Every structure is written in C-alpha cells, then in structure tokens.
C-alpha cells in the first residue's frame, strides 16, 4: 500500500496508533454493504441512523477500482472502514483444486436436500463444493495467499471480518446448515478418506493470526457459526434424527472456538435467522433464535468455567429479504447481553452442492 494512498485518505495519524485504538469505545454498530450498491445517500443515511462502521463485502474476489472508490467514500463520510472476506467458500479455488474440498462421506441425511445425487463408485468421494476449509494445509496456504492479494491494494481498514473459517455446512452429513465442525467425517470407526492434509482444531485461530500479521494496525475478527440445537435431532428436525447435539459436534466446536478466542479479542456470531431457516414456531417470537443462540452459546461457556463477556461478541444480523427491522433484531441480541451489531445489507452465500471427486 502506497504512502500516497494513505495520505490522500488522511489515515497516517490513525495508523500510528496501537491496535487497541482501532476498537471503538462504544459497542460497534455497523453495516455490511456490497460496494456496487453503496452511494453517498446510503452512507449519509447510515451515519444519521447511528451507524459508525461500514464494512465492504469483498467476498472471495480480487478487489476492483470500484471497490477502492467505495472504500475512499466510506472514509470521506467519516465512518470506520471494514472489509468482509469469505475464506473457506471460494468457487474459483474449488474449481481449480477439487481435491481440497470438504468431504461428505459421513451421515447420509444430507441427501434429502439433493435426492438426485448418485452414490459414488469405489474410490470416489462426494465433496461439498465450493467449500475448502482452512483446516487443510493446502487450502490454508492458498486462502492466505488470496486474502493477502485482496488486501494489498486497498486502503487500510479499521476492521476485517473473516467469514467461513469452519467446515462446510452439513459437515457431518446431517443436512443442518449450522453443522460446521468437521471437514472429513466417517462412521463406525472407519478412517475418513482424505484428499488433503489436516491441520487440527487450531487451524482457524492460526489463520486469524496470519491475517492479523498482514494488517497489524487493524482488528481482525473471525465470524463464527453456532452448532445445532437439541430439538434439531428429532427426525423432523434440521439434523433429521442424527444425534449431533449429544455427539461430538459441540465438543469439537468448543475446542475450535476456544483456540479462536485465544487469538482474537472479539468474535462475530453469524445470525441471519431467515437465511439459516431458524424462524421456527418453537421460539417465543419471530427472530427469537437470535436471542436463543447467543444465550445458549454464553450459558454453555459459563457452565464450562469459561464465561464469555458480552462485549467480546458481535451479533451479525440479517438486513436483507423479508426480515424483522434491524432495531428489533438488535434488541433480541441485547436481551442476550450482546450490544455490538453488524447488519448484513447484502446476502451472504452459504449454499453448497455435492460434487463427486475421483
């Protein structure tokens, strides 16, 4: 990044401050926008509504001149600048290296969502396209190289959100979009068929640390997805009868997130309730899953003797589609003790497709 770019944006004084100065004294109140949909009127409206941070959704692509112009506009509007990057979900990398895709050879309940998928022949593995978890050595290196390239020619941000650091949706094969603890899951004690080299439960934490070293003056925040609920294990639930909740899922989640919490001061919890099909009758009110998920997360940690301070979490809320107003969703998060929020004004793609790899 050139000194000319920084001087033009008036960031030199900010960059001289230590990392802790990048954190706002008040709880973050931000919005995520697609750069192409952002203009001066939207920036003014956001600022007038009390928004202090605008996060540009760069997803998994190389930034363009339009992205840089949007970043300049955010800074000129007097708002904190952030970037939202998709890490483990990357279509271009998935097409180039299908051997690094997460495998789907555990439970078969995911097939109810893809009934036409043929059974793989001997030696073939069904993969979750386009999800390449950072838990693989090969994918970790490729994602890090890609993220470095994304950030190289952009104005220095106050904050970077790293999404998709876990496994793919339906990681154990149960079919639940919240199940992301695994990369290669097998049943009956049979070792999984891997086509990439596994790192271990601290892979996401290590990735955050690497990105932090690229941007030492910015705050790097991992975006995390909670696991399933006990009611999901019913035959008509999201796990379709698989006993995920009482199995390894949450234990693996705890291990991975414990490592992440040891690296990052703050974690963003992804809570797009309609996107995740969590607008169910069992919650007391529409959007009630937002409060439920945050309370469950904090209660579970407290029961394990590792309580989570509410100010170390950011609720990432759904602000697109037919959803509750952002103010109502923030109130649900606040009821669970989480006051910082980030509203998605652009969709986040969580989809996947089964692809068979020889």
CSV table of C-alpha atoms in Angstrom, one decimal:
chain,number,residue,atom,x,y,z
A,1,UNK,CA,0.0,0.0,0.0
A,2,UNK,CA,1.5,3.3,-1.0
A,3,UNK,CA,2.0,6.3,1.3
A,4,UNK,CA,0.3,8.5,-1.3
A,5,UNK,CA,-2.9,6.5,-0.9
A,6,UNK,CA,-2.8,6.7,2.9
A,7,UNK,CA,-2.1,10.4,2.8
A,8,UNK,CA,-5.0,11.0,0.5
A,9,UNK,CA,-7.3,9.3,2.9
A,10,UNK,CA,-6.0,11.0,5.9
A,11,UNK,CA,-5.1,7.7,7.6
A,12,UNK,CA,-1.5,8.3,8.6
A,13,UNK,CA,-2.4,9.6,12.1
A,14,UNK,CA,-4.7,6.6,12.7
A,15,UNK,CA,-2.1,4.1,11.6
A,16,UNK,CA,0.4,5.4,14.1
A,17,UNK,CA,-1.9,4.3,16.9
A,18,UNK,CA,-1.6,0.9,18.6
A,19,UNK,CA,-4.0,-1.9,17.8
A,20,UNK,CA,-6.2,-1.3,20.8
A,21,UNK,CA,-7.0,2.2,19.4
A,22,UNK,CA,-8.8,0.5,16.4
A,23,UNK,CA,-11.5,-0.6,18.8
A,24,UNK,CA,-14.4,1.8,19.3
A,25,UNK,CA,-15.1,2.7,22.9
A,26,UNK,CA,-18.9,2.2,22.3
A,27,UNK,CA,-20.3,-1.1,21.0
A,28,UNK,CA,-19.8,-1.4,17.3
A,29,UNK,CA,-22.8,-0.6,15.2
A,30,UNK,CA,-22.0,-1.5,11.6
A,31,UNK,CA,-23.5,-2.5,8.3
A,32,UNK,CA,-22.2,-4.7,5.5
A,33,UNK,CA,-22.7,-3.5,2.0
A,34,UNK,CA,-21.8,-4.6,-1.5
A,35,UNK,CA,-19.6,-1.9,-2.8
A,36,UNK,CA,-21.6,-1.6,-6.0
A,37,UNK,CA,-24.8,-0.8,-4.0
A,38,UNK,CA,-23.2,1.8,-1.8
A,39,UNK,CA,-23.6,5.5,-2.6
A,40,UNK,CA,-23.4,8.9,-0.8
A,41,UNK,CA,-27.1,8.9,0.2
A,42,UNK,CA,-26.8,5.4,1.8
A,43,UNK,CA,-23.7,6.5,3.6
A,44,UNK,CA,-25.4,9.6,4.9
A,45,UNK,CA,-28.5,7.6,6.0
A,46,UNK,CA,-26.4,5.1,7.8
A,47,UNK,CA,-24.4,7.8,9.6
A,48,UNK,CA,-27.6,9.6,10.6
A,49,UNK,CA,-29.0,6.3,11.9
A,50,UNK,CA,-26.1,5.9,14.3
A,51,UNK,CA,-24.0,3.5,12.2
A,52,UNK,CA,-20.3,4.0,12.9
A,53,UNK,CA,-18.7,1.3,10.7
A,54,UNK,CA,-19.3,0.4,7.0
A,55,UNK,CA,-18.0,-3.0,6.0
A,56,UNK,CA,-17.5,-3.7,2.3
A,57,UNK,CA,-18.3,-7.2,1.3
A,58,UNK,CA,-15.4,-8.3,-0.9
A,59,UNK,CA,-16.3,-12.0,-0.6
A,60,UNK,CA,-13.7,-14.1,-2.4
A,61,UNK,CA,-12.9,-11.9,-5.4
A,62,UNK,CA,-9.9,-9.7,-6.2
A,63,UNK,CA,-10.8,-6.0,-5.5
A,64,UNK,CA,-11.5,-3.6,-8.3
A,65,UNK,CA,-11.1,0.1,-8.8
A,66,UNK,CA,-14.8,0.4,-7.8
A,67,UNK,CA,-14.1,-1.3,-4.5
A,68,UNK,CA,-11.3,1.1,-3.8
A,69,UNK,CA,-13.5,4.0,-4.7
A,70,UNK,CA,-16.2,2.7,-2.3
A,71,UNK,CA,-13.5,2.4,0.5
A,72,UNK,CA,-12.5,6.0,-0.2
A,73,UNK,CA,-16.1,7.1,0.1
A,74,UNK,CA,-16.6,5.4,3.4
A,75,UNK,CA,-13.5,7.2,4.8
A,76,UNK,CA,-14.6,10.5,3.4
A,77,UNK,CA,-18.0,10.1,5.1
A,78,UNK,CA,-16.2,10.0,8.4
A,79,UNK,CA,-17.1,6.3,9.1
A,80,UNK,CA,-14.9,3.5,10.1
A,81,UNK,CA,-13.9,1.2,7.2
A,82,UNK,CA,-14.1,-2.5,7.3
A,83,UNK,CA,-13.9,-5.4,4.9
A,84,UNK,CA,-15.9,-8.7,4.8
A,85,UNK,CA,-13.9,-11.6,3.3
A,86,UNK,CA,-15.2,-15.1,2.5
A,87,UNK,CA,-12.4,-17.5,3.3
A,88,UNK,CA,-13.4,-21.2,3.1
A,89,UNK,CA,-16.1,-20.7,0.5
A,90,UNK,CA,-14.3,-19.9,-2.8
A,91,UNK,CA,-15.7,-21.0,-6.2
A,92,UNK,CA,-12.6,-20.3,-8.2
A,93,UNK,CA,-10.3,-22.1,-5.9
A,94,UNK,CA,-12.8,-25.0,-5.6
A,95,UNK,CA,-12.8,-25.4,-9.4
A,96,UNK,CA,-9.0,-25.3,-9.5
A,97,UNK,CA,-8.5,-27.7,-6.6
A,98,UNK,CA,-11.4,-30.1,-6.1
A,99,UNK,CA,-9.2,-32.3,-4.0
A,100,UNK,CA,-9.2,-29.7,-1.3
A,101,UNK,CA,-13.0,-29.7,-0.9
A,102,UNK,CA,-14.6,-30.9,2.3
A,103,UNK,CA,-15.9,-34.4,2.1
A,104,UNK,CA,-19.4,-35.6,2.7
A,105,UNK,CA,-18.9,-39.3,3.5
A,106,UNK,CA,-20.4,-39.4,7.0
A,107,UNK,CA,-24.1,-39.4,7.6
A,108,UNK,CA,-26.3,-39.6,4.5
A,109,UNK,CA,-29.2,-37.4,5.7
A,110,UNK,CA,-27.9,-34.5,3.6
A,111,UNK,CA,-29.2,-36.5,0.5
A,112,UNK,CA,-32.7,-35.4,1.4
A,113,UNK,CA,-31.7,-32.0,0.1
A,114,UNK,CA,-30.1,-33.4,-3.0
A,115,UNK,CA,-32.1,-36.6,-3.8
A,116,UNK,CA,-30.7,-36.9,-7.3
A,117,UNK,CA,-27.1,-37.3,-6.2
A,118,UNK,CA,-25.8,-40.7,-7.3
A,119,UNK,CA,-23.8,-42.9,-4.9
A,120,UNK,CA,-20.1,-42.7,-5.5
A,121,UNK,CA,-18.2,-45.5,-7.2
A,122,UNK,CA,-15.4,-47.3,-5.3
A,123,UNK,CA,-12.6,-44.9,-4.5
A,124,UNK,CA,-14.7,-41.8,-5.3
A,125,UNK,CA,-15.7,-39.2,-2.6
A,126,UNK,CA,-18.6,-36.8,-2.6
A,127,UNK,CA,-17.3,-33.3,-1.9
A,128,UNK,CA,-19.0,-30.1,-0.7
A,129,UNK,CA,-18.5,-27.6,-3.4
A,130,UNK,CA,-17.2,-24.8,-3.2
A,131,UNK,CA,-16.1,-25.2,0.5
A,132,UNK,CA,-12.3,-25.6,1.1
A,133,UNK,CA,-11.7,-25.4,4.8
A,134,UNK,CA,-8.7,-23.7,6.2
A,135,UNK,CA,-8.3,-26.9,8.3
A,136,UNK,CA,-6.4,-28.3,5.4
A,137,UNK,CA,-2.7,-27.4,5.0
A,138,UNK,CA,-3.0,-26.9,1.2
A,139,UNK,CA,-6.2,-24.8,1.4
A,140,UNK,CA,-4.9,-22.8,4.3
A,141,UNK,CA,-1.9,-21.6,2.3
A,142,UNK,CA,-3.9,-20.9,-0.8
A,143,UNK,CA,-6.6,-18.9,1.1
A,144,UNK,CA,-3.9,-16.9,2.9
A,145,UNK,CA,-2.2,-16.0,-0.4
A,146,UNK,CA,-5.6,-15.0,-1.8
A,147,UNK,CA,-6.5,-12.8,1.2
A,148,UNK,CA,-3.2,-11.1,1.1
A,149,UNK,CA,-3.7,-10.3,-2.5
A,150,UNK,CA,-7.2,-8.9,-1.7
A,151,UNK,CA,-5.9,-6.6,1.0
A,152,UNK,CA,-2.7,-5.5,-0.8
A,153,UNK,CA,-4.0,-2.5,-2.8
A,154,UNK,CA,-6.9,-1.4,-0.6
A,155,UNK,CA,-7.0,1.4,2.0
A,156,UNK,CA,-6.0,0.2,5.5
A,157,UNK,CA,-9.2,-0.7,7.3
A,158,UNK,CA,-10.1,-0.4,11.0
A,159,UNK,CA,-11.5,-3.9,11.0
A,160,UNK,CA,-11.6,-7.1,8.8
A,161,UNK,CA,-14.2,-9.8,9.2
A,162,UNK,CA,-13.2,-13.3,8.2
A,163,UNK,CA,-16.1,-15.5,7.4
A,164,UNK,CA,-16.3,-19.2,6.6
A,165,UNK,CA,-13.4,-20.3,8.8
A,166,UNK,CA,-15.1,-23.5,9.9
A,167,UNK,CA,-16.1,-26.6,7.9
A,168,UNK,CA,-18.7,-26.6,5.2
A,169,UNK,CA,-22.5,-26.6,6.1
A,170,UNK,CA,-23.8,-30.1,7.0
A,171,UNK,CA,-20.2,-31.0,7.8
A,172,UNK,CA,-21.1,-34.4,9.4
A,173,UNK,CA,-23.6,-35.2,6.7
A,174,UNK,CA,-26.7,-34.5,8.8
A,175,UNK,CA,-28.0,-31.8,6.5
A,176,UNK,CA,-28.1,-29.0,9.0
A,177,UNK,CA,-26.6,-25.7,7.7
A,178,UNK,CA,-25.3,-25.0,11.2
A,179,UNK,CA,-23.2,-28.1,11.4
A,180,UNK,CA,-19.7,-26.9,10.5
A,181,UNK,CA,-17.4,-28.6,13.0
A,182,UNK,CA,-15.9,-31.3,10.6
A,183,UNK,CA,-14.0,-31.5,7.4
A,184,UNK,CA,-13.9,-35.2,6.8
A,185,UNK,CA,-16.3,-37.3,8.9
A,186,UNK,CA,-16.7,-41.0,8.9
A,187,UNK,CA,-18.8,-43.5,10.9
A,188,UNK,CA,-18.2,-46.8,12.7
A,189,UNK,CA,-14.5,-46.2,13.5
A,190,UNK,CA,-13.6,-46.2,9.8
A,191,UNK,CA,-11.0,-43.6,9.0
A,192,UNK,CA,-12.2,-40.9,6.6
A,193,UNK,CA,-11.0,-40.8,3.0
A,194,UNK,CA,-8.9,-37.5,2.9
A,195,UNK,CA,-7.6,-35.9,-0.2
A,196,UNK,CA,-5.8,-33.1,1.7
A,197,UNK,CA,-3.7,-32.8,4.8
A,198,UNK,CA,-5.5,-32.0,8.0
A,199,UNK,CA,-4.1,-29.3,10.4
A,200,UNK,CA,-6.1,-29.6,13.6
A,201,UNK,CA,-8.6,-27.7,15.8
A,202,UNK,CA,-6.5,-24.6,15.9
A,203,UNK,CA,-6.5,-24.0,12.1
A,204,UNK,CA,-9.0,-21.1,12.2
A,205,UNK,CA,-7.1,-19.4,15.1
A,206,UNK,CA,-3.8,-19.7,13.2
A,207,UNK,CA,-5.4,-18.3,10.1
A,208,UNK,CA,-6.7,-15.3,12.0
A,209,UNK,CA,-3.2,-14.8,13.4
A,210,UNK,CA,-1.7,-14.8,9.9
A,211,UNK,CA,-4.1,-12.2,8.6
A,212,UNK,CA,-3.5,-10.1,11.7
A,213,UNK,CA,0.2,-10.1,10.9
A,214,UNK,CA,-0.7,-8.7,7.4
A,215,UNK,CA,-2.7,-5.9,9.0
A,216,UNK,CA,-1.1,-5.3,12.4
A,217,UNK,CA,-3.0,-1.9,12.9
A,218,UNK,CA,-6.4,-3.3,12.1
A,219,UNK,CA,-8.6,-5.5,14.2
A,220,UNK,CA,-9.2,-9.0,12.6
A,221,UNK,CA,-12.5,-10.5,13.7
A,222,UNK,CA,-13.4,-14.1,13.0
A,223,UNK,CA,-17.1,-14.8,12.0
A,224,UNK,CA,-18.4,-17.9,13.7
A,225,UNK,CA,-21.5,-20.1,13.3
A,226,UNK,CA,-23.0,-21.9,16.3
A,227,UNK,CA,-23.8,-25.6,16.2
A,228,UNK,CA,-27.2,-27.4,16.3
A,229,UNK,CA,-29.8,-27.5,18.9
A,230,UNK,CA,-31.2,-30.4,20.8
A,231,UNK,CA,-34.6,-30.1,19.1
A,232,UNK,CA,-32.8,-30.4,15.7
A,233,UNK,CA,-32.0,-34.0,16.4
A,234,UNK,CA,-35.7,-35.0,16.0
A,235,UNK,CA,-36.5,-37.0,12.9
A,236,UNK,CA,-38.3,-33.9,11.5
A,237,UNK,CA,-35.6,-31.5,12.7
A,238,UNK,CA,-32.7,-29.9,10.9
A,239,UNK,CA,-30.4,-32.9,11.7
A,240,UNK,CA,-33.0,-35.4,10.6
A,241,UNK,CA,-32.6,-37.8,13.5
A,242,UNK,CA,-28.8,-37.6,13.8
A,243,UNK,CA,-27.8,-37.2,17.4
A,244,UNK,CA,-25.4,-34.3,16.7
A,245,UNK,CA,-26.2,-32.3,19.7
A,246,UNK,CA,-25.3,-35.0,22.2
A,247,UNK,CA,-22.4,-36.2,20.0
A,248,UNK,CA,-19.1,-34.8,19.0
A,249,UNK,CA,-20.4,-31.6,17.3
A,250,UNK,CA,-20.5,-29.2,20.2
A,251,UNK,CA,-17.3,-30.7,21.8
A,252,UNK,CA,-15.4,-30.1,18.6
A,253,UNK,CA,-17.0,-26.6,18.3
A,254,UNK,CA,-15.8,-25.8,21.8
A,255,UNK,CA,-12.2,-26.9,21.0
A,256,UNK,CA,-12.0,-24.9,17.8
A,257,UNK,CA,-13.6,-21.8,19.2
A,258,UNK,CA,-11.5,-21.9,22.4
A,259,UNK,CA,-8.5,-21.6,20.1
A,260,UNK,CA,-10.0,-18.7,18.2
A,261,UNK,CA,-10.9,-16.9,21.4
A,262,UNK,CA,-7.3,-17.2,22.4
A,263,UNK,CA,-6.2,-15.4,19.3
A,264,UNK,CA,-9.0,-12.8,18.7
A,265,UNK,CA,-10.3,-10.3,21.2
A,266,UNK,CA,-13.7,-10.3,19.5
A,267,UNK,CA,-15.8,-12.9,17.7
A,268,UNK,CA,-18.7,-12.1,15.4
A,269,UNK,CA,-21.6,-14.6,15.6
A,270,UNK,CA,-23.4,-15.1,12.3
A,271,UNK,CA,-27.2,-14.9,13.0
A,272,UNK,CA,-29.1,-14.5,9.7
A,273,UNK,CA,-32.2,-16.2,11.1
A,274,UNK,CA,-34.1,-16.5,7.8
A,275,UNK,CA,-31.1,-17.5,5.8
A,276,UNK,CA,-30.5,-20.3,8.3
A,277,UNK,CA,-34.2,-21.3,8.3
A,278,UNK,CA,-34.4,-20.5,12.1
A,279,UNK,CA,-37.7,-18.7,12.0
A,280,UNK,CA,-39.5,-21.6,13.7
A,281,UNK,CA,-42.5,-21.8,15.9
A,282,UNK,CA,-40.6,-23.2,18.9
A,283,UNK,CA,-39.1,-19.7,19.6
A,284,UNK,CA,-41.2,-17.4,21.5
A,285,UNK,CA,-41.3,-14.7,18.8
A,286,UNK,CA,-40.2,-14.1,15.3
A,287,UNK,CA,-36.4,-13.8,15.2
A,288,UNK,CA,-36.3,-15.4,18.6
A,289,UNK,CA,-33.4,-17.7,17.5
A,290,UNK,CA,-31.1,-14.6,17.7
A,291,UNK,CA,-31.5,-14.4,21.4
A,292,UNK,CA,-31.7,-18.1,21.9
A,293,UNK,CA,-28.4,-18.8,20.0
A,294,UNK,CA,-26.5,-16.1,21.9
A,295,UNK,CA,-27.8,-17.2,25.3
A,296,UNK,CA,-27.1,-20.8,24.6
A,297,UNK,CA,-23.6,-20.0,23.5
A,298,UNK,CA,-22.9,-17.9,26.6
A,299,UNK,CA,-24.6,-20.3,29.0
A,300,UNK,CA,-22.7,-23.3,27.6
A,301,UNK,CA,-19.3,-21.5,28.0
A,302,UNK,CA,-20.2,-20.4,31.6
A,303,UNK,CA,-21.1,-23.9,32.5
A,304,UNK,CA,-17.6,-25.0,31.4
A,305,UNK,CA,-16.0,-22.4,33.6
A,306,UNK,CA,-15.0,-20.1,30.6
A,307,UNK,CA,-17.6,-17.4,30.6
A,308,UNK,CA,-17.9,-15.1,27.5
A,309,UNK,CA,-18.2,-11.4,28.1
A,310,UNK,CA,-21.0,-9.9,26.1
A,311,UNK,CA,-18.7,-7.1,24.8
A,312,UNK,CA,-16.4,-9.7,23.2
A,313,UNK,CA,-19.2,-10.7,20.8
A,314,UNK,CA,-20.8,-9.0,17.8
A,315,UNK,CA,-24.2,-10.1,16.6
A,316,UNK,CA,-24.3,-10.4,12.7
A,317,UNK,CA,-27.9,-9.8,11.7
A,318,UNK,CA,-29.9,-10.2,8.5
A,319,UNK,CA,-30.8,-6.9,6.9
A,320,UNK,CA,-31.9,-8.2,3.5
A,321,UNK,CA,-35.0,-10.0,2.4
A,322,UNK,CA,-38.3,-10.1,4.4
A,323,UNK,CA,-37.0,-9.9,7.9
A,324,UNK,CA,-37.6,-8.1,11.2
A,325,UNK,CA,-36.3,-4.5,11.3
A,326,UNK,CA,-32.7,-4.2,12.4
A,327,UNK,CA,-33.7,-2.4,15.6
A,328,UNK,CA,-35.8,-5.4,16.7
A,329,UNK,CA,-33.1,-7.8,15.9
A,330,UNK,CA,-30.6,-5.7,17.8
A,331,UNK,CA,-33.0,-5.7,20.8
A,332,UNK,CA,-33.0,-9.5,20.7
A,333,UNK,CA,-29.2,-9.6,20.8
A,334,UNK,CA,-29.2,-7.0,23.6
A,335,UNK,CA,-31.5,-9.2,25.6
A,336,UNK,CA,-28.8,-11.9,25.4
A,337,UNK,CA,-26.2,-9.4,26.6
A,338,UNK,CA,-24.6,-8.7,23.2
A,339,UNK,CA,-24.7,-5.0,22.4
A,340,UNK,CA,-22.4,-4.7,19.3
A,341,UNK,CA,-24.1,-5.5,16.0
A,342,UNK,CA,-23.3,-5.8,12.3
A,343,UNK,CA,-26.3,-5.7,9.9
A,344,UNK,CA,-25.9,-7.5,6.6
A,345,UNK,CA,-27.3,-5.3,3.8
A,346,UNK,CA,-26.2,-7.7,1.2
A,347,UNK,CA,-26.8,-11.5,1.0
A,348,UNK,CA,-24.1,-13.9,2.3
A,349,UNK,CA,-24.0,-17.1,0.3
A,350,UNK,CA,-24.0,-20.2,2.5
A,351,UNK,CA,-25.0,-22.7,-0.2
A,352,UNK,CA,-23.2,-25.8,-1.3
A,353,UNK,CA,-23.6,-28.6,-3.9
A,354,UNK,CA,-22.4,-32.2,-3.8
A,355,UNK,CA,-19.7,-32.9,-6.3
A,356,UNK,CA,-18.1,-36.4,-6.8
A,357,UNK,CA,-14.3,-36.4,-6.9
A,358,UNK,CA,-12.4,-39.5,-8.2
